[in-house]
mmCIF file of C-alpha atoms in Angstrom:
data_model
loop_
_atom_site.group_PDB
_atom_site.id
_atom_site.type_symbol
_atom_site.label_atom_id
_atom_site.label_comp_id
_atom_site.label_asym_id
_atom_site.label_seq_id
_atom_site.Cartn_x
_atom_site.Cartn_y
_atom_site.Cartn_z
ATOM 1 C CA MET A 86 -3.375 11.504 32.629
ATOM 2 C CA ASN A 87 -2.557 14.493 30.040
ATOM 3 C CA ARG A 88 -0.286 13.489 27.359
ATOM 4 C CA LEU A 89 2.702 14.738 29.256
ATOM 5 C CA GLY A 90 1.855 11.664 32.135
ATOM 6 C CA GLY A 91 0.688 14.228 34.784
ATOM 7 C CA ARG A 92 -2.430 13.942 35.954
ATOM 8 C CA ARG A 93 -5.399 16.213 35.615
ATOM 9 C CA HIS A 94 -7.790 17.676 38.067
ATOM 10 C CA PRO A 95 -11.269 15.529 37.662
ATOM 11 C CA CYS A 96 -13.220 18.702 36.569
ATOM 12 C CA TYR A 97 -10.481 19.473 33.497
ATOM 13 C CA ALA A 98 -12.592 16.920 31.476
ATOM 14 C CA MET A 99 -15.590 18.686 32.192
ATOM 15 C CA ALA A 100 -14.041 22.347 30.986
ATOM 16 C CA MET A 101 -11.602 21.527 28.544
ATOM 17 C CA GLU A 102 -12.669 18.513 26.263
ATOM 18 C CA GLU A 103 -10.080 17.690 23.671
ATOM 19 C CA PRO A 104 -11.134 17.542 19.947
ATOM 20 C CA ASP A 105 -11.339 14.205 18.578
ATOM 21 C CA PRO A 106 -8.670 13.703 16.365
ATOM 22 C CA ILE A 107 -10.422 11.656 13.738
ATOM 23 C CA ARG A 108 -12.198 13.662 10.914
ATOM 24 C CA PRO A 109 -15.660 12.708 9.963
ATOM 25 C CA THR A 110 -15.193 10.692 6.848
ATOM 26 C CA ASN A 111 -15.931 12.421 3.734
ATOM 27 C CA ASP A 112 -15.561 12.044 -0.133
ATOM 28 C CA GLU A 113 -11.911 13.041 -0.322
ATOM 29 C CA ALA A 114 -11.209 10.571 2.001
ATOM 30 C CA ARG A 115 -12.982 8.174 0.419
ATOM 31 C CA THR A 116 -11.548 8.618 -3.207
ATOM 32 C CA LEU A 117 -7.814 8.936 -1.554
ATOM 33 C CA ALA A 118 -8.179 5.366 0.438
ATOM 34 C CA ARG A 119 -9.474 3.861 -3.130
ATOM 35 C CA GLN A 120 -6.380 5.391 -5.019
ATOM 36 C CA LEU A 121 -4.022 4.391 -2.390
ATOM 37 C CA ILE A 122 -5.436 0.655 -2.746
ATOM 38 C CA ASP A 123 -5.908 1.097 -6.534
ATOM 39 C CA ASP A 124 -2.367 2.449 -6.935
ATOM 40 C CA ALA A 125 -0.247 0.041 -4.740
ATOM 41 C CA ARG A 126 2.014 -2.545 -6.306
ATOM 42 C CA PHE A 127 3.434 -3.614 -2.862
ATOM 43 C CA GLY A 128 3.015 -3.341 0.791
ATOM 44 C CA ALA A 129 3.157 -4.497 4.456
ATOM 45 C CA LEU A 130 1.236 -7.297 5.254
ATOM 46 C CA ALA A 131 0.660 -7.840 8.993
ATOM 47 C CA VAL A 132 -0.699 -11.296 10.360
ATOM 48 C CA THR A 133 -0.348 -13.302 13.747
ATOM 49 C CA ASP A 134 2.241 -15.795 13.723
ATOM 50 C CA ALA A 135 0.975 -19.346 13.442
ATOM 51 C CA GLU A 136 3.944 -20.887 15.333
ATOM 52 C CA SER A 137 4.506 -18.088 18.494
ATOM 53 C CA GLY A 138 0.848 -16.184 17.939
ATOM 54 C CA GLY A 139 3.123 -12.824 17.901
ATOM 55 C CA PRO A 140 2.604 -9.938 15.317
ATOM 56 C CA SER A 141 4.598 -10.772 12.024
ATOM 57 C CA VAL A 142 4.753 -7.963 9.395
ATOM 58 C CA THR A 143 6.411 -8.881 5.331
ATOM 59 C CA ARG A 144 6.472 -7.105 2.235
ATOM 60 C CA VAL A 145 4.181 -8.503 -0.532
ATOM 61 C CA ALA A 146 3.334 -7.672 -4.326
ATOM 62 C CA ILE A 147 -0.269 -5.993 -4.399
ATOM 63 C CA GLY A 148 -2.536 -5.726 -6.913
ATOM 64 C CA THR A 149 -6.172 -5.378 -6.892
ATOM 65 C CA ASP A 150 -8.894 -7.852 -8.589
ATOM 66 C CA GLN A 151 -11.370 -7.169 -11.437
ATOM 67 C CA GLY A 152 -13.664 -5.489 -8.305
ATOM 68 C CA GLY A 153 -10.884 -3.335 -7.012
ATOM 69 C CA LYS A 154 -10.398 -5.492 -4.210
ATOM 70 C CA PRO A 155 -6.327 -6.273 -3.025
ATOM 71 C CA VAL A 156 -5.155 -9.021 -3.934
ATOM 72 C CA THR A 157 -1.430 -10.718 -3.565
ATOM 73 C CA LEU A 158 0.449 -14.070 -5.153
ATOM 74 C CA ILE A 159 2.136 -16.205 -2.343
ATOM 75 C CA SER A 160 4.315 -18.918 -2.187
ATOM 76 C CA SER A 161 2.830 -21.893 0.767
ATOM 77 C CA LEU A 162 6.807 -22.046 1.625
ATOM 78 C CA SER A 163 6.077 -18.513 3.001
ATOM 79 C CA ALA A 164 5.408 -17.914 6.523
ATOM 80 C CA HIS A 165 2.582 -15.328 5.949
ATOM 81 C CA TRP A 166 1.164 -18.148 4.185
ATOM 82 C CA GLN A 167 1.076 -20.545 7.336
ATOM 83 C CA ALA A 168 -0.263 -17.738 9.479
ATOM 84 C CA LEU A 169 -2.971 -16.981 7.195
ATOM 85 C CA ALA A 170 -4.107 -20.198 6.555
ATOM 86 C CA ALA A 171 -4.084 -20.582 10.603
ATOM 87 C CA SER A 172 -5.929 -17.243 11.241
ATOM 88 C CA PRO A 173 -7.333 -15.123 7.753
ATOM 89 C CA ARG A 174 -7.618 -12.103 10.234
ATOM 90 C CA CYS A 175 -4.930 -9.819 8.960
ATOM 91 C CA ALA A 176 -3.886 -5.882 7.804
ATOM 92 C CA LEU A 177 -2.585 -4.593 4.879
ATOM 93 C CA LEU A 178 -0.574 -1.138 4.890
ATOM 94 C CA LEU A 179 -0.499 0.541 1.770
ATOM 95 C CA GLY A 180 0.953 3.881 0.251
ATOM 96 C CA GLU A 181 4.540 5.338 -0.051
ATOM 97 C CA PRO A 182 6.906 8.455 1.225
ATOM 98 C CA GLY A 183 7.337 10.511 -2.123
ATOM 99 C CA PRO A 184 10.835 11.477 -3.017
ATOM 100 C CA LYS A 185 11.537 14.714 -0.542
ATOM 101 C CA GLY A 186 10.188 15.548 2.660
ATOM 102 C CA ASP A 187 9.073 13.782 6.106
ATOM 103 C CA PRO A 188 7.856 10.317 5.295
ATOM 104 C CA LEU A 189 5.026 10.501 7.422
ATOM 105 C CA VAL A 190 3.195 13.712 5.877
ATOM 106 C CA HIS A 191 2.243 10.991 3.182
ATOM 107 C CA PRO A 192 -0.816 9.081 2.818
ATOM 108 C CA ARG A 193 -0.990 6.275 3.732
ATOM 109 C CA LEU A 194 -4.200 3.761 4.659
ATOM 110 C CA THR A 195 -3.990 0.574 7.217
ATOM 111 C CA VAL A 196 -6.942 -1.865 5.561
ATOM 112 C CA HIS A 197 -7.887 -4.417 8.660
ATOM 113 C CA CYS A 198 -9.221 -7.857 6.055
ATOM 114 C CA THR A 199 -10.264 -11.122 6.190
ATOM 115 C CA ALA A 200 -7.931 -13.236 3.760
ATOM 116 C CA ALA A 201 -9.187 -16.156 1.515
ATOM 117 C CA PHE A 202 -7.208 -18.463 -0.395
ATOM 118 C CA VAL A 203 -8.227 -18.599 -4.391
ATOM 119 C CA ASP A 204 -8.216 -21.989 -5.931
ATOM 120 C CA ARG A 205 -5.793 -22.783 -8.231
ATOM 121 C CA ASP A 206 -8.145 -24.787 -10.438
ATOM 122 C CA SER A 207 -10.861 -22.169 -10.596
ATOM 123 C CA ALA A 208 -11.959 -20.203 -13.417
ATOM 124 C CA GLU A 209 -11.822 -17.133 -10.980
ATOM 125 C CA HIS A 210 -8.098 -18.183 -10.333
ATOM 126 C CA ALA A 211 -7.812 -17.556 -14.584
ATOM 127 C CA GLU A 212 -9.433 -14.330 -14.746
ATOM 128 C CA LEU A 213 -7.535 -13.213 -11.736
ATOM 129 C CA ARG A 214 -4.176 -14.501 -13.096
ATOM 130 C CA ALA A 215 -4.715 -12.384 -16.249
ATOM 131 C CA HIS A 216 -5.931 -9.470 -14.596
ATOM 132 C CA TYR A 217 -2.615 -9.481 -12.212
ATOM 133 C CA LEU A 218 -0.131 -10.241 -14.813
ATOM 134 C CA GLU A 219 -1.071 -6.701 -16.911
ATOM 135 C CA SER A 220 -0.040 -4.963 -13.627
ATOM 136 C CA HIS A 221 2.845 -7.339 -12.501
ATOM 137 C CA PRO A 222 4.379 -8.676 -15.585
ATOM 138 C CA LYS A 223 7.399 -9.782 -13.961
ATOM 139 C CA SER A 224 5.150 -12.076 -11.762
ATOM 140 C CA LYS A 225 5.267 -14.286 -14.745
ATOM 141 C CA LEU A 226 8.520 -16.063 -13.618
ATOM 142 C CA TYR A 227 6.774 -17.748 -10.873
ATOM 143 C CA ILE A 228 3.049 -17.008 -11.269
ATOM 144 C CA ASP A 229 2.494 -20.699 -12.171
ATOM 145 C CA PHE A 230 4.511 -22.576 -9.609
ATOM 146 C CA GLY A 231 2.865 -25.157 -8.057
ATOM 147 C CA ASP A 232 3.488 -23.290 -4.427
ATOM 148 C CA PHE A 233 1.713 -19.891 -5.790
ATOM 149 C CA ALA A 234 -1.512 -19.026 -5.040
ATOM 150 C CA PHE A 235 -3.929 -15.852 -5.007
ATOM 151 C CA VAL A 236 -4.960 -14.497 -1.598
ATOM 152 C CA ARG A 237 -7.885 -11.770 -1.691
ATOM 153 C CA PHE A 238 -8.413 -9.203 1.119
ATOM 154 C CA THR A 239 -11.720 -8.521 1.987
ATOM 155 C CA ALA A 240 -12.160 -5.089 3.917
ATOM 156 C CA VAL A 241 -13.626 -4.887 7.545
ATOM 157 C CA ASP A 242 -12.536 -1.051 8.157
ATOM 158 C CA ALA A 243 -9.528 0.902 7.618
ATOM 159 C CA ARG A 244 -7.652 3.716 9.305
ATOM 160 C CA LEU A 245 -6.569 6.339 6.752
ATOM 161 C CA ASN A 246 -3.989 8.708 7.455
ATOM 162 C CA GLY A 247 -4.069 11.643 4.725
ATOM 163 C CA GLY A 248 -0.869 13.196 5.763
ATOM 164 C CA PHE A 249 -0.541 15.661 8.848
ATOM 165 C CA GLY A 250 -3.549 16.079 10.615
ATOM 166 C CA LYS A 251 -5.858 14.478 7.930
ATOM 167 C CA ALA A 252 -6.710 11.137 10.214
ATOM 168 C CA PHE A 253 -10.064 9.278 9.391
ATOM 169 C CA ARG A 254 -11.680 5.860 10.097
ATOM 170 C CA LEU A 255 -13.204 4.035 7.126
ATOM 171 C CA THR A 256 -15.583 1.617 6.843
ATOM 172 C CA ALA A 257 -15.958 -1.658 4.346
ATOM 173 C CA ASP A 258 -18.418 0.406 2.141
ATOM 174 C CA ASP A 259 -16.135 3.817 2.106
ATOM 175 C CA LEU A 260 -13.777 1.187 0.439
ATOM 176 C CA ALA A 261 -15.950 -0.442 -2.017
ATOM 177 C CA GLY A 262 -16.101 2.554 -4.337
ATOM 178 C CA VAL A 263 -15.408 2.120 -7.993
ATOM 179 C CA PRO A 264 -11.718 1.222 -8.520
ATOM 180 C CA THR A 265 -9.699 4.280 -10.164
ATOM 181 C CA SER A 266 -7.201 2.291 -12.080
ATOM 182 C CA VAL A 267 -8.814 -0.993 -12.747
#
């Protein structure tokens, strides 16, 4: 079938191959993806709902750990905590539209991740707490509440839309570059 829903003749594919809309991943794409992670202060977190098994999306604050991996601070009272505890597979959508123009021409990154809770009693938590407060000072109001914990997201792969006609598939290694703002 073609894009308009009509059927194509079987020989059409041989005569008229459609170009792959995904560009080869290059350093510019890697740098943009890394910048979107490093600059994110919030994003959309997609999870599998623990009760229904359906998709669920929520907005969360985003930071990075000292190594540049995305992290968030969430409450055990939230539905997304329950979802991540039941299934750590998730996705983050990072990147916000600029003040002008069509929102779809601005870069955005979908990162397919595995989430891991950071033990509140660990030295790692204390280090992450100090680092997170540098970029999210208002979280001081609730960061020490007993129901809040850090979640670290380890990238599996990602999809970068760098603007109109600039689509890339990235590997976890493509995202593991040196953080741009840590």
